[in-house]
Amino acid sequence: MDYSELSTLFKKKKVLIWTCNTCARLCNRLGGLESCEKLAKRLFQDGVEVVDTVAVSASCIESNVIGKRNIIKYNEPDVVLSITCSIGSKIVEKIFNKKTTNPITTYGWGYIADNGEPVLVTLEKDIPISQITERSSPFV
């Protein structure tokens, strides 16, 4: 999903932006607090009410999401924009019990190589993400 789709989708809604500050940040800075704060600023400038931007170390760990949900204070959002992998997004949707939109395609399991590049692991061979997509962050 690109930025224009996001900004149109969230018009007249209160949005909480949720992200991981590890995997999502390490995948070409797609996520992470810094990228999501830039996204929040841009959405706000385009008339979207962003109620908060929150980062946890890993949204795929349910206790991380529960812990952050229990301590953050914000206006109740209409929707959560989850800048995480698909697993993290599902957990966020479960814990917040809110419509959650995840504009990211999760290609599968991977790791960060020694040179800092995300690498997709397949049954046949490891593929650098740069061979799959040229996009870093479609949102900012």
PDB file of C-alpha atoms in Angstrom:
ATOM      1  CA  MET A   1       0.000   0.000   0.000  1.00  0.00           C
ATOM      2  CA  ASP A   2       1.429   3.385  -0.895  1.00  0.00           C
ATOM      3  CA  TYR A   3       1.066   6.719   0.869  1.00  0.00           C
ATOM      4  CA  SER A   4      -1.862   8.049  -1.179  1.00  0.00           C
ATOM      5  CA  GLU A   5      -3.894   4.914  -0.354  1.00  0.00           C
ATOM      6  CA  LEU A   6      -3.080   5.308   3.345  1.00  0.00           C
ATOM      7  CA  SER A   7      -3.945   8.980   3.545  1.00  0.00           C
ATOM      8  CA  THR A   8      -7.250   8.404   1.739  1.00  0.00           C
ATOM      9  CA  LEU A   9      -8.120   5.382   3.884  1.00  0.00           C
ATOM     10  CA  PHE A  10      -7.598   7.275   7.139  1.00  0.00           C
ATOM     11  CA  LYS A  11      -9.367  10.545   6.369  1.00  0.00           C
ATOM     12  CA  LYS A  12     -11.722  11.512   9.209  1.00  0.00           C
ATOM     13  CA  LYS A  13     -10.380   8.728  11.473  1.00  0.00           C
ATOM     14  CA  LYS A  14      -8.333   8.760  14.655  1.00  0.00           C
ATOM     15  CA  VAL A  15      -5.224   6.704  13.926  1.00  0.00           C
ATOM     16  CA  LEU A  16      -2.691   5.094  16.242  1.00  0.00           C
ATOM     17  CA  ILE A  17       0.543   4.241  14.428  1.00  0.00           C
ATOM     18  CA  TRP A  18       2.188   1.137  15.897  1.00  0.00           C
ATOM     19  CA  THR A  19       5.588  -0.227  14.878  1.00  0.00           C
ATOM     20  CA  CYS A  20       8.435  -2.514  15.824  1.00  0.00           C
ATOM     21  CA  ASN A  21      11.746  -0.885  16.554  1.00  0.00           C
ATOM     22  CA  THR A  22      13.701  -3.991  15.560  1.00  0.00           C
ATOM     23  CA  CYS A  23      12.723  -6.071  12.507  1.00  0.00           C
ATOM     24  CA  ALA A  24      10.507  -3.468  10.822  1.00  0.00           C
ATOM     25  CA  ARG A  25      13.134  -0.792  11.443  1.00  0.00           C
ATOM     26  CA  LEU A  26      15.959  -2.975  10.181  1.00  0.00           C
ATOM     27  CA  CYS A  27      14.122  -3.801   6.933  1.00  0.00           C
ATOM     28  CA  ASN A  28      15.245  -0.712   5.012  1.00  0.00           C
ATOM     29  CA  ARG A  29      13.860   1.549   7.779  1.00  0.00           C
ATOM     30  CA  LEU A  30      10.329   0.699   6.696  1.00  0.00           C
ATOM     31  CA  GLY A  31       9.219   0.789  10.314  1.00  0.00           C
ATOM     32  CA  GLY A  32      10.759   1.918  13.549  1.00  0.00           C
ATOM     33  CA  LEU A  33       9.887   4.940  15.622  1.00  0.00           C
ATOM     34  CA  GLU A  34      11.780   7.493  13.510  1.00  0.00           C
ATOM     35  CA  SER A  35      10.134   6.425  10.224  1.00  0.00           C
ATOM     36  CA  CYS A  36       6.688   6.261  11.812  1.00  0.00           C
ATOM     37  CA  GLU A  37       7.027   9.717  13.347  1.00  0.00           C
ATOM     38  CA  LYS A  38       7.790  11.055   9.853  1.00  0.00           C
ATOM     39  CA  LEU A  39       4.741   9.202   8.544  1.00  0.00           C
ATOM     40  CA  ALA A  40       2.591  10.633  11.370  1.00  0.00           C
ATOM     41  CA  LYS A  41       3.731  14.166  10.555  1.00  0.00           C
ATOM     42  CA  ARG A  42       2.913  13.722   6.874  1.00  0.00           C
ATOM     43  CA  LEU A  43      -0.503  12.200   7.595  1.00  0.00           C
ATOM     44  CA  PHE A  44      -1.272  15.043  10.011  1.00  0.00           C
ATOM     45  CA  GLN A  45      -0.339  17.592   7.341  1.00  0.00           C
ATOM     46  CA  ASP A  46      -2.814  15.848   5.028  1.00  0.00           C
ATOM     47  CA  GLY A  47      -5.648  16.078   7.537  1.00  0.00           C
ATOM     48  CA  VAL A  48      -5.428  12.696   9.285  1.00  0.00           C
ATOM     49  CA  GLU A  49      -5.763  12.764  13.082  1.00  0.00           C
ATOM     50  CA  VAL A  50      -2.836  10.735  14.441  1.00  0.00           C
ATOM     51  CA  VAL A  51      -3.448  10.213  18.157  1.00  0.00           C
ATOM     52  CA  ASP A  52      -0.077   8.600  18.929  1.00  0.00           C
ATOM     53  CA  THR A  53       2.960   6.835  17.499  1.00  0.00           C
ATOM     54  CA  VAL A  54       4.184   3.844  19.504  1.00  0.00           C
ATOM     55  CA  ALA A  55       7.152   1.516  19.056  1.00  0.00           C
ATOM     56  CA  VAL A  56       7.940  -1.730  20.823  1.00  0.00           C
ATOM     57  CA  SER A  57      10.958  -3.972  20.405  1.00  0.00           C
ATOM     58  CA  ALA A  58       8.909  -6.765  18.816  1.00  0.00           C
ATOM     59  CA  SER A  59       5.167  -6.927  18.164  1.00  0.00           C
ATOM     60  CA  CYS A  60       5.412 -10.666  17.565  1.00  0.00           C
ATOM     61  CA  ILE A  61       5.791 -11.078  21.336  1.00  0.00           C
ATOM     62  CA  GLU A  62       2.294 -10.736  22.777  1.00  0.00           C
ATOM     63  CA  SER A  63       3.490  -9.604  26.210  1.00  0.00           C
ATOM     64  CA  ASN A  64       5.305  -6.640  24.592  1.00  0.00           C
ATOM     65  CA  VAL A  65       2.062  -5.484  22.983  1.00  0.00           C
ATOM     66  CA  ILE A  66       0.018  -6.042  26.150  1.00  0.00           C
ATOM     67  CA  GLY A  67       2.593  -4.205  28.258  1.00  0.00           C
ATOM     68  CA  LYS A  68       2.695  -1.168  25.985  1.00  0.00           C
ATOM     69  CA  ARG A  69      -1.105  -1.164  25.564  1.00  0.00           C
ATOM     70  CA  ASN A  70      -1.526  -1.045  29.313  1.00  0.00           C
ATOM     71  CA  ILE A  71       0.811   1.912  29.929  1.00  0.00           C
ATOM     72  CA  ILE A  72       0.290   4.266  26.972  1.00  0.00           C
ATOM     73  CA  LYS A  73      -2.206   7.070  27.290  1.00  0.00           C
ATOM     74  CA  TYR A  74      -3.849   8.446  24.170  1.00  0.00           C
ATOM     75  CA  ASN A  75      -7.195   9.273  22.711  1.00  0.00           C
ATOM     76  CA  GLU A  76      -8.937   6.059  21.743  1.00  0.00           C
ATOM     77  CA  PRO A  77      -8.179   5.430  18.053  1.00  0.00           C
ATOM     78  CA  ASP A  78     -10.681   4.319  15.436  1.00  0.00           C
ATOM     79  CA  VAL A  79      -8.005   2.260  13.714  1.00  0.00           C
ATOM     80  CA  VAL A  80      -4.445   1.066  14.299  1.00  0.00           C
ATOM     81  CA  LEU A  81      -1.913   1.453  11.494  1.00  0.00           C
ATOM     82  CA  SER A  82       0.537  -1.371  12.133  1.00  0.00           C
ATOM     83  CA  ILE A  83       3.964  -0.917  10.552  1.00  0.00           C
ATOM     84  CA  THR A  84       5.068  -4.432  11.429  1.00  0.00           C
ATOM     85  CA  CYS A  85       5.223  -7.883   9.891  1.00  0.00           C
ATOM     86  CA  SER A  86       1.934  -9.717   9.407  1.00  0.00           C
ATOM     87  CA  ILE A  87       2.379 -11.652  12.659  1.00  0.00           C
ATOM     88  CA  GLY A  88       2.930  -8.464  14.665  1.00  0.00           C
ATOM     89  CA  SER A  89      -0.095  -6.886  13.041  1.00  0.00           C
ATOM     90  CA  LYS A  90      -2.350  -9.813  13.974  1.00  0.00           C
ATOM     91  CA  ILE A  91      -1.239  -9.636  17.601  1.00  0.00           C
ATOM     92  CA  VAL A  92      -1.798  -5.856  17.695  1.00  0.00           C
ATOM     93  CA  GLU A  93      -5.310  -6.319  16.280  1.00  0.00           C
ATOM     94  CA  LYS A  94      -6.060  -8.982  18.902  1.00  0.00           C
ATOM     95  CA  ILE A  95      -4.774  -6.967  21.872  1.00  0.00           C
ATOM     96  CA  PHE A  96      -6.272  -3.618  20.841  1.00  0.00           C
ATOM     97  CA  ASN A  97      -9.503  -5.179  19.567  1.00  0.00           C
ATOM     98  CA  LYS A  98      -9.528  -2.526  16.850  1.00  0.00           C
ATOM     99  CA  LYS A  99      -9.543  -2.556  13.081  1.00  0.00           C
ATOM    100  CA  THR A 100      -5.853  -2.821  12.198  1.00  0.00           C
ATOM    101  CA  THR A 101      -4.396  -1.942   8.818  1.00  0.00           C
ATOM    102  CA  ASN A 102      -1.007  -3.317   7.843  1.00  0.00           C
ATOM    103  CA  PRO A 103       0.261  -1.839   4.556  1.00  0.00           C
ATOM    104  CA  ILE A 104       3.373  -4.026   4.523  1.00  0.00           C
ATOM    105  CA  THR A 105       3.955  -7.211   2.562  1.00  0.00           C
ATOM    106  CA  THR A 106       5.678  -9.867   4.651  1.00  0.00           C
ATOM    107  CA  TYR A 107       7.747 -12.013   2.304  1.00  0.00           C
ATOM    108  CA  GLY A 108       8.655 -14.645   4.902  1.00  0.00           C
ATOM    109  CA  TRP A 109      11.404 -15.529   7.343  1.00  0.00           C
ATOM    110  CA  GLY A 110      14.636 -13.630   7.181  1.00  0.00           C
ATOM    111  CA  TYR A 111      17.671 -12.243   8.903  1.00  0.00           C
ATOM    112  CA  ILE A 112      19.926  -9.198   8.774  1.00  0.00           C
ATOM    113  CA  ALA A 113      23.243 -10.037   7.087  1.00  0.00           C
ATOM    114  CA  ASP A 114      26.560  -8.817   8.453  1.00  0.00           C
ATOM    115  CA  ASN A 115      26.520  -5.984   5.882  1.00  0.00           C
ATOM    116  CA  GLY A 116      23.176  -4.779   7.298  1.00  0.00           C
ATOM    117  CA  GLU A 117      21.025  -5.984   4.396  1.00  0.00           C
ATOM    118  CA  PRO A 118      17.773  -7.860   5.113  1.00  0.00           C
ATOM    119  CA  VAL A 119      17.879 -11.357   3.599  1.00  0.00           C
ATOM    120  CA  LEU A 120      14.867 -13.546   2.829  1.00  0.00           C
ATOM    121  CA  VAL A 121      15.346 -17.223   3.693  1.00  0.00           C
ATOM    122  CA  THR A 122      13.810 -19.769   1.320  1.00  0.00           C
ATOM    123  CA  LEU A 123      14.104 -23.536   1.098  1.00  0.00           C
ATOM    124  CA  GLU A 124      16.455 -23.248  -1.863  1.00  0.00           C
ATOM    125  CA  LYS A 125      18.650 -20.216  -1.131  1.00  0.00           C
ATOM    126  CA  ASP A 126      18.876 -16.949   0.785  1.00  0.00           C
ATOM    127  CA  ILE A 127      17.828 -13.913  -1.273  1.00  0.00           C
ATOM    128  CA  PRO A 128      18.822 -10.327  -0.416  1.00  0.00           C
ATOM    129  CA  ILE A 129      15.679  -8.224  -0.122  1.00  0.00           C
ATOM    130  CA  SER A 130      17.178  -5.712  -2.568  1.00  0.00           C
ATOM    131  CA  GLN A 131      16.736  -8.354  -5.279  1.00  0.00           C
ATOM    132  CA  ILE A 132      13.020  -8.545  -4.496  1.00  0.00           C
ATOM    133  CA  THR A 133      12.138  -4.891  -4.070  1.00  0.00           C
ATOM    134  CA  GLU A 134      13.755  -1.518  -4.611  1.00  0.00           C
ATOM    135  CA  ARG A 135      11.438   0.276  -2.190  1.00  0.00           C
ATOM    136  CA  SER A 136      12.673   1.369   1.174  1.00  0.00           C
ATOM    137  CA  SER A 137       9.692   3.151   2.700  1.00  0.00           C
ATOM    138  CA  PRO A 138       6.680   3.847   0.512  1.00  0.00           C
ATOM    139  CA  PHE A 139       5.225   6.114   3.170  1.00  0.00           C
ATOM    140  CA  VAL A 140       7.768   8.906   3.659  1.00  0.00           C
TER     141      VAL A 140
END
